[in-house]
Short mmCIF file of C-alpha atoms in Angstrom, two decimals:
data_model
loop_
_atom_site.label_atom_id
_atom_site.label_comp_id
_atom_site.label_asym_id
_atom_site.label_seq_id
_atom_site.Cartn_x
_atom_site.Cartn_y
_atom_site.Cartn_z
CA UNK F 1040 -27.31 -6.24 -33.46
CA UNK F 1041 -27.08 -8.13 -30.16
CA UNK F 1042 -23.32 -7.57 -29.94
CA UNK F 1043 -23.75 -3.88 -30.71
CA UNK F 1044 -26.40 -3.55 -28.02
CA UNK F 1045 -24.15 -5.15 -25.40
CA UNK F 1046 -21.20 -2.92 -26.24
CA UNK F 1047 -23.52 0.09 -26.20
CA UNK F 1048 -24.56 -0.82 -22.67
CA UNK F 1049 -20.93 -1.12 -21.62
CA UNK F 1050 -20.17 2.23 -23.21
CA UNK F 1051 -23.00 3.92 -21.37
CA UNK F 1052 -21.69 2.53 -18.09
CA UNK F 1053 -18.14 3.60 -18.90
CA UNK F 1054 -18.80 7.10 -20.20
CA UNK F 1055 -22.13 8.20 -18.75
CA UNK F 1056 -21.70 7.06 -15.16
CA UNK F 1057 -22.24 10.60 -13.84
CA UNK F 1058 -25.79 10.52 -15.20
CA UNK F 1059 -28.67 8.43 -13.87
CA UNK F 1060 -28.26 4.71 -14.52
CA UNK F 1061 -31.92 4.12 -15.28
CA UNK F 1062 -31.42 4.00 -19.04
CA UNK F 1063 -28.47 1.65 -18.65
CA UNK F 1064 -30.60 -0.57 -16.41
CA UNK F 1065 -33.37 -0.67 -19.03
CA UNK F 1066 -30.90 -1.83 -21.67
CA UNK F 1067 -29.19 -4.57 -19.66
CA UNK F 1068 -27.83 -7.36 -21.87
CA UNK F 1069 -28.92 -10.87 -20.99
CA UNK F 1070 -25.57 -12.64 -21.18
CA UNK F 1071 -23.95 -13.04 -17.72
CA UNK F 1072 -20.49 -12.37 -19.18
CA UNK F 1073 -21.68 -8.99 -20.46
CA UNK F 1074 -23.37 -8.11 -17.19
CA UNK F 1075 -20.17 -9.03 -15.35
CA UNK F 1076 -18.18 -6.87 -17.76
CA UNK F 1077 -20.48 -3.93 -17.07
CA UNK F 1078 -19.87 -4.26 -13.33
CA UNK F 1079 -16.12 -4.40 -13.93
CA UNK F 1080 -16.28 -1.35 -16.17
CA UNK F 1081 -18.27 0.69 -13.67
CA UNK F 1082 -15.93 -0.25 -10.80
CA UNK F 1083 -13.12 1.65 -12.55
CA UNK F 1084 -15.04 4.87 -12.02
CA UNK F 1085 -14.67 4.52 -8.26
CA UNK F 1086 -18.34 4.80 -7.28
CA UNK F 1087 -19.44 1.93 -5.03
CA UNK F 1088 -23.00 3.24 -4.80
CA UNK F 1089 -23.54 2.94 -8.55
CA UNK F 1090 -21.82 -0.43 -8.59
CA UNK F 1091 -24.35 -1.64 -5.99
CA UNK F 1092 -27.28 -0.14 -7.92
CA UNK F 1093 -26.23 -1.87 -11.12
CA UNK F 1094 -25.79 -5.20 -9.33
CA UNK F 1095 -29.22 -4.98 -7.73
CA UNK F 1096 -30.74 -4.12 -11.13
CA UNK F 1097 -29.14 -7.24 -12.60
CA UNK F 1098 -30.39 -9.22 -9.62
CA UNK F 1099 -33.96 -7.91 -9.90
CA UNK F 1100 -34.19 -8.74 -13.61
CA UNK F 1101 -32.75 -12.25 -13.26
CA UNK F 1102 -34.95 -15.23 -14.10
CA UNK F 1103 -33.41 -17.35 -11.34
CA UNK F 1104 -32.64 -16.73 -7.68
CA UNK F 1105 -28.94 -17.41 -8.16
CA UNK F 1106 -26.89 -15.28 -10.54
CA UNK F 1107 -24.04 -16.58 -12.64
CA UNK F 1108 -20.78 -16.94 -10.69
CA UNK F 1109 -19.01 -14.42 -12.94
CA UNK F 1110 -21.49 -11.72 -11.87
CA UNK F 1111 -20.92 -12.43 -8.17
CA UNK F 1112 -17.15 -12.35 -8.72
CA UNK F 1113 -17.21 -9.10 -10.70
CA UNK F 1114 -19.43 -7.50 -8.08
CA UNK F 1115 -17.08 -8.59 -5.28
CA UNK F 1116 -14.05 -7.24 -7.10
CA UNK F 1117 -15.86 -3.98 -7.84
CA UNK F 1118 -16.72 -3.57 -4.15
CA UNK F 1119 -13.12 -4.23 -3.13
CA UNK F 1120 -11.93 -1.67 -5.67
CA UNK F 1121 -14.45 1.06 -4.85
CA UNK F 1122 -15.60 0.27 -1.30
CA UNK F 1123 -14.67 2.53 1.57
CA UNK F 1124 -16.21 0.82 4.59
CA UNK F 1125 -16.70 -2.45 6.42
CA UNK F 1126 -20.15 -3.03 4.96
CA UNK F 1127 -18.86 -2.93 1.38
CA UNK F 1128 -16.08 -5.40 2.16
CA UNK F 1129 -18.48 -7.73 3.98
CA UNK F 1130 -20.72 -7.67 0.91
CA UNK F 1131 -17.69 -8.40 -1.25
CA UNK F 1132 -16.80 -11.42 0.89
CA UNK F 1133 -20.40 -12.66 0.72
CA UNK F 1134 -20.55 -12.21 -3.05
CA UNK F 1135 -17.27 -13.96 -3.82
CA UNK F 1136 -18.27 -16.81 -1.52
CA UNK F 1137 -21.41 -17.22 -3.65
CA UNK F 1138 -19.23 -17.37 -6.77
CA UNK F 1139 -16.93 -19.98 -5.22
CA UNK F 1140 -19.92 -22.06 -4.16
CA UNK F 1141 -20.78 -22.38 -7.85
CA UNK F 1142 -17.28 -22.66 -9.28
CA UNK F 1143 -14.73 -23.65 -6.64
CA UNK F 1144 -11.98 -24.53 -9.12
CA UNK F 1145 -11.61 -20.96 -10.43
CA UNK F 1146 -8.29 -19.82 -8.90
CA UNK F 1147 -8.99 -16.15 -9.54
CA UNK F 1148 -12.09 -16.31 -7.37
CA UNK F 1149 -9.98 -17.46 -4.42
CA UNK F 1150 -7.59 -14.55 -4.97
CA UNK F 1151 -10.54 -12.16 -4.87
CA UNK F 1152 -11.69 -13.90 -1.68
CA UNK F 1153 -8.24 -13.33 -0.17
CA UNK F 1154 -8.40 -9.63 -1.03
CA UNK F 1155 -11.84 -9.29 0.57
CA UNK F 1156 -10.64 -11.07 3.70
CA UNK F 1157 -7.60 -8.79 3.93
CA UNK F 1158 -9.83 -5.73 3.78
CA UNK F 1159 -11.80 -7.18 6.69
CA UNK F 1160 -8.64 -7.96 8.67
CA UNK F 1161 -9.36 -11.70 8.48
CA UNK F 1162 -5.83 -12.84 7.75
CA UNK F 1163 -6.41 -16.53 8.38
CA UNK F 1164 -9.16 -16.63 5.74
CA UNK F 1165 -6.91 -14.64 3.40
CA UNK F 1166 -4.13 -17.17 3.98
CA UNK F 1167 -6.36 -20.15 3.27
CA UNK F 1168 -7.82 -18.48 0.15
CA UNK F 1169 -4.39 -17.75 -1.35
CA UNK F 1170 -3.15 -21.25 -0.57
CA UNK F 1171 -6.21 -22.62 -2.36
CA UNK F 1172 -5.63 -20.33 -5.34
CA UNK F 1173 -2.03 -21.48 -5.67
CA UNK F 1174 -3.04 -25.13 -5.34
CA UNK F 1175 -5.16 -24.55 -8.45
CA UNK F 1176 -2.70 -22.33 -10.34
CA UNK F 1177 0.81 -22.35 -8.91
CA UNK F 1178 2.80 -20.63 -11.64
CA UNK F 1179 1.56 -17.06 -11.09
CA UNK F 1180 4.42 -15.06 -9.50
CA UNK F 1181 2.29 -12.19 -8.21
CA UNK F 1182 0.13 -14.70 -6.35
CA UNK F 1183 3.22 -16.28 -4.83
CA UNK F 1184 4.22 -12.81 -3.64
CA UNK F 1185 0.69 -12.13 -2.37
CA UNK F 1186 0.84 -15.26 -0.24
CA UNK F 1187 4.27 -14.11 0.93
CA UNK F 1188 2.73 -10.80 2.03
CA UNK F 1189 0.06 -12.59 4.06
CA UNK F 1190 2.60 -14.94 5.66
CA UNK F 1191 4.81 -11.97 6.49
CA UNK F 1192 1.90 -10.25 8.21
CA UNK F 1193 1.20 -13.46 10.14
CA UNK F 1194 4.86 -13.55 11.30
CA UNK F 1195 5.51 -16.76 9.34
CA UNK F 1196 8.81 -15.42 8.07
CA UNK F 1197 10.57 -18.56 6.72
CA UNK F 1198 7.44 -19.49 4.77
CA UNK F 1199 7.19 -15.95 3.39
CA UNK F 1200 10.81 -16.16 2.23
CA UNK F 1201 10.06 -19.34 0.28
CA UNK F 1202 7.14 -17.78 -1.58
CA UNK F 1203 9.05 -14.61 -2.43
CA UNK F 1204 11.89 -16.78 -3.74
CA UNK F 1205 9.36 -18.63 -5.90
CA UNK F 1206 8.06 -15.31 -7.21
CA UNK F 1207 11.59 -14.22 -8.14
CA UNK F 1208 12.29 -17.53 -9.85
CA UNK F 1209 9.21 -17.03 -12.01
CA UNK F 1210 9.58 -13.28 -12.55
CA UNK F 1211 13.20 -12.32 -11.96
CA UNK F 1212 12.90 -8.88 -13.52
CA UNK F 1213 10.24 -7.57 -11.12
CA UNK F 1214 11.86 -5.29 -8.56
CA UNK F 1215 9.18 -5.44 -5.85
CA UNK F 1216 9.74 -9.17 -5.33
CA UNK F 1217 13.32 -8.46 -4.19
CA UNK F 1218 12.26 -5.68 -1.84
CA UNK F 1219 9.56 -7.91 -0.33
CA UNK F 1220 12.06 -10.76 0.08
CA UNK F 1221 14.53 -8.45 1.81
CA UNK F 1222 11.83 -7.45 4.29
CA UNK F 1223 11.08 -11.09 5.03
CA UNK F 1224 14.79 -11.75 5.63
CA UNK F 1225 14.98 -8.75 7.96
CA UNK F 1226 11.92 -9.91 9.88
CA UNK F 1227 13.52 -13.34 10.17
CA UNK F 1228 16.70 -11.83 11.63
CA UNK F 1229 18.85 -12.25 8.50
CA UNK F 1230 20.13 -8.75 7.58
CA UNK F 1231 23.00 -10.18 5.55
CA UNK F 1232 20.59 -12.01 3.27
CA UNK F 1233 18.48 -8.86 3.01
CA UNK F 1234 21.50 -6.84 1.90
CA UNK F 1235 22.51 -9.48 -0.64
CA UNK F 1236 18.96 -9.57 -2.03
CA UNK F 1237 18.83 -5.79 -2.41
CA UNK F 1238 22.26 -5.68 -4.04
CA UNK F 1239 20.89 -8.11 -6.62
CA UNK F 1240 17.86 -5.84 -6.98
CA UNK F 1241 20.09 -2.88 -7.92
CA UNK F 1242 21.39 -4.97 -10.82
CA UNK F 1243 17.86 -5.90 -11.90
CA UNK F 1244 16.72 -2.25 -11.88
CA UNK F 1245 19.78 0.02 -11.75
CA UNK F 1246 17.78 3.03 -12.92
CA UNK F 1247 15.19 2.89 -10.12
CA UNK F 1248 15.68 4.31 -6.62
CA UNK F 1249 13.68 1.79 -4.58
CA UNK F 1250 16.39 -0.86 -4.10
CA UNK F 1251 19.06 1.71 -3.22
CA UNK F 1252 16.68 3.36 -0.76
CA UNK F 1253 15.83 0.03 0.83
CA UNK F 1254 19.56 -0.76 1.08
CA UNK F 1255 20.14 2.56 2.77
CA UNK F 1256 17.44 1.68 5.29
CA UNK F 1257 18.97 -1.71 6.08
CA UNK F 1258 22.46 -0.26 6.48
CA UNK F 1259 20.99 2.51 8.65
CA UNK F 1260 19.41 -0.05 10.98
CA UNK F 1261 22.76 -1.84 11.11
CA UNK F 1262 24.36 1.52 12.03
CA UNK F 1263 26.57 1.37 8.96
CA UNK F 1264 25.92 5.01 8.15
CA UNK F 1265 28.65 5.32 5.50
CA UNK F 1266 27.11 2.59 3.36
CA UNK F 1267 23.66 3.97 4.13
CA UNK F 1268 24.76 7.37 2.82
CA UNK F 1269 26.21 5.92 -0.38
CA UNK F 1270 22.98 4.16 -1.24
CA UNK F 1271 20.74 7.06 -0.22
CA UNK F 1272 22.84 9.42 -2.34
CA UNK F 1273 22.48 7.04 -5.30
CA UNK F 1274 18.72 6.90 -4.83
CA UNK F 1275 18.59 10.69 -4.70
CA UNK F 1276 20.66 11.03 -7.89
CA UNK F 1277 18.36 8.62 -9.71
CA UNK F 1278 15.18 10.32 -8.47
CA UNK F 1279 15.98 13.95 -7.60
CA UNK F 1280 12.29 14.90 -7.64
CA UNK F 1281 11.26 12.31 -5.05
CA UNK F 1282 11.27 13.33 -1.36
CA UNK F 1283 11.96 9.92 0.18
CA UNK F 1284 15.67 9.72 -0.76
CA UNK F 1285 16.18 13.28 0.47
CA UNK F 1286 14.55 12.45 3.80
CA UNK F 1287 16.81 9.42 4.18
CA UNK F 1288 19.86 11.54 3.31
CA UNK F 1289 18.88 14.08 5.98
CA UNK F 1290 18.35 11.36 8.56
CA UNK F 1291 21.75 9.83 7.82
CA UNK F 1292 23.44 13.24 7.88
CA UNK F 1293 22.24 13.74 11.46
CA UNK F 1294 23.77 10.40 12.44
CA UNK F 1295 27.04 11.43 10.76
CA UNK F 1296 27.03 14.67 12.78
CA UNK F 1297 26.53 16.82 9.70
CA UNK F 1298 23.56 19.03 10.61
CA UNK F 1299 24.32 21.46 7.80
CA UNK F 1300 23.79 18.72 5.23
CA UNK F 1301 20.70 17.56 7.10
CA UNK F 1302 19.31 21.09 6.78
CA UNK F 1303 20.04 21.18 3.05
CA UNK F 1304 18.39 17.81 2.38
CA UNK F 1305 15.33 18.42 4.53
CA UNK F 1306 14.77 21.83 2.96
CA UNK F 1307 15.10 20.24 -0.49
CA UNK F 1308 12.43 17.71 0.51
CA UNK F 1309 10.20 20.56 1.67
CA UNK F 1310 10.62 22.23 -1.72
CA UNK F 1311 9.07 19.10 -3.23
CA UNK F 1312 6.41 18.50 -0.55
CA UNK F 1313 5.75 21.67 1.45
CA UNK F 1314 4.72 21.14 5.06
CA UNK F 1315 5.80 17.49 5.14
CA UNK F 1316 5.97 16.84 8.92
CA UNK F 1317 8.78 14.30 8.49
CA UNK F 1318 10.95 16.85 6.71
CA UNK F 1319 10.06 19.49 9.29
CA UNK F 1320 11.10 17.17 12.12
CA UNK F 1321 14.47 16.56 10.48
CA UNK F 1322 14.89 20.27 9.80
CA UNK F 1323 14.13 21.08 13.45
CA UNK F 1324 16.73 18.54 14.58
CA UNK F 1325 19.24 20.07 12.16
CA UNK F 1326 18.62 23.57 13.55
CA UNK F 1327 18.97 22.24 17.09
CA UNK F 1328 22.28 20.56 16.29
CA UNK F 1329 23.44 23.74 14.56
CA UNK F 1330 22.91 25.62 17.81
CA UNK F 1331 19.74 27.47 16.82
CA UNK F 1332 17.10 26.24 19.31
CA UNK F 1333 14.75 29.15 18.59
CA UNK F 1334 14.52 28.27 14.91
CA UNK F 1335 14.19 24.60 15.83
CA UNK F 1336 11.26 25.36 18.15
CA UNK F 1337 9.53 27.44 15.48
CA UNK F 1338 9.75 24.53 13.05
CA UNK F 1339 8.44 22.08 15.66
CA UNK F 1340 5.43 24.29 16.39
CA UNK F 1341 4.72 24.49 12.66
CA UNK F 1342 4.97 20.72 12.22
CA UNK F 1343 2.87 19.49 15.16
CA UNK F 1344 -0.57 20.33 13.66
CA UNK F 1345 0.47 18.67 10.39
CA UNK F 1346 1.62 15.34 11.84
CA UNK F 1347 -0.54 12.22 12.04
CA UNK F 1348 1.72 11.02 14.85
CA UNK F 1349 3.15 14.08 16.62
CA UNK F 1350 4.94 12.13 19.40
CA UNK F 1351 8.47 12.59 17.93
CA UNK F 1352 7.77 16.30 17.66
CA UNK F 1353 6.49 16.49 21.24
CA UNK F 1354 9.64 14.71 22.41
CA UNK F 1355 11.86 17.09 20.47
CA UNK F 1356 10.00 20.04 21.93
CA UNK F 1357 10.60 18.60 25.40
CA UNK F 1358 14.31 18.21 24.61
CA UNK F 1359 14.50 21.83 23.48
CA UNK F 1360 12.73 23.01 26.63
CA UNK F 1361 15.08 20.91 28.79
CA UNK F 1362 18.13 22.30 27.00
CA UNK F 1363 16.81 25.81 27.62
CA UNK F 1364 16.23 24.92 31.31
CA UNK F 1365 12.62 26.06 30.90
CA UNK F 1366 11.11 23.95 33.70
CA UNK F 1367 7.95 26.07 33.76
CA UNK F 1368 7.01 24.77 30.30
CA UNK F 1369 8.88 21.45 30.44
CA UNK F 1370 6.93 19.83 33.29
CA UNK F 1371 3.48 20.40 31.69
CA UNK F 1372 4.92 19.17 28.39
CA UNK F 1373 6.14 15.91 29.95
CA UNK F 1374 2.83 15.44 31.76
CA UNK F 1375 0.93 15.96 28.52
CA UNK F 1376 3.07 13.37 26.74
CA UNK F 1377 2.57 10.88 29.59
CA UNK F 1378 -1.19 11.44 29.59
CA UNK F 1379 -1.50 10.94 25.81
CA UNK F 1380 0.91 8.05 25.37
#
C-alpha cells in the first residue's frame, strides 16, 4: 500500500498539475527519494511556481530543519529547468549548495551547481564546479564537453580543445563533440584543424547537415567560397526543409557574384520561415545586385521591424540611398545609425 500511495502522489503531480496542488500536498509521501522524484516530475511541466509551492510544502511538513540532500538537488534542477528569472536561478544555486554541503562527493550535484552558476553568469564558479564533478567521475563524455564549453567561454582555448578531444575519445559517434571541437580550434587560430575535425564529423554522421554546414561556415570565413558552396549544397540536399543551409547558400552565392541564385535560395528559406529577417536581408542584397534597388528597398523596409538587430538592414538602406544619390534621406539615415550605434 505504501508503494501504491507514493506512485499515486507522483501520478497526481504528473497528470493533474493544472489543478490545485493542495490534495497532492496532503498526500505527500515520507520518503525523501519519493519527494525528490515528485519535484523532478513536476519540473517537466515547466511551471516554476508550482515547483516552488511543492518544495515549500515538503519543507513545512519536514520533521527536521534540514531536508535530505536529494530534495535540495531535485529542487535546484527543477528551478534551472523551469525558472525564467534571476531569483529562480539564485534559489537554485542556494539549494544545490545545501545538497553539496551534505553530500560533497556526489558528482551530479556539482554538475547541477555548474548549470546554476552558468544561468547566473558566474563562469568561474561553473568552471570550478565542473572540474570538481570530473575529479569525482571523469569518464562521462558529456561532462567533458560541458567543461570544454565553459573553458571556451572563458577564452581558455587549448584547455577546451583537450576536453573536447576527451569527449570524442569516450563517445566518438556523437556529432556535437566534433562541432564543439572545431569551434575551439577556430577560436585558437587553427582553421586547418577545425576543417579536419569537421571532415571527420561528416564521416561520423554523413546523413546529418550540421557538419557540412559548419564546414561551409569555416570555408566561408577562409574565403574559400567554392568549398563553402559544395558543403552548403550538401547540407541543403540532406535537409531541404531546414532554412539554415539555404541561408548559407544564399550568402555564398552573393560572394560568388550570383545574385540570381541568392534570390532563389533566400526565397526558398522564406517559404520555410516567412518573414525571417536574415532571409529578407539576403533577398534585399540579391535584388540590389540584380539592379532592382526599388525592390531591394521594399524588402529592407519589411525586414527592419522584424529584426532583433536591424543594423545590417540600416546599413543596406544607407547603401541604397547613397547609390540613388538621395542625400536628403541619406544624411538623416547616417545620423540615426551613428546615434544608435
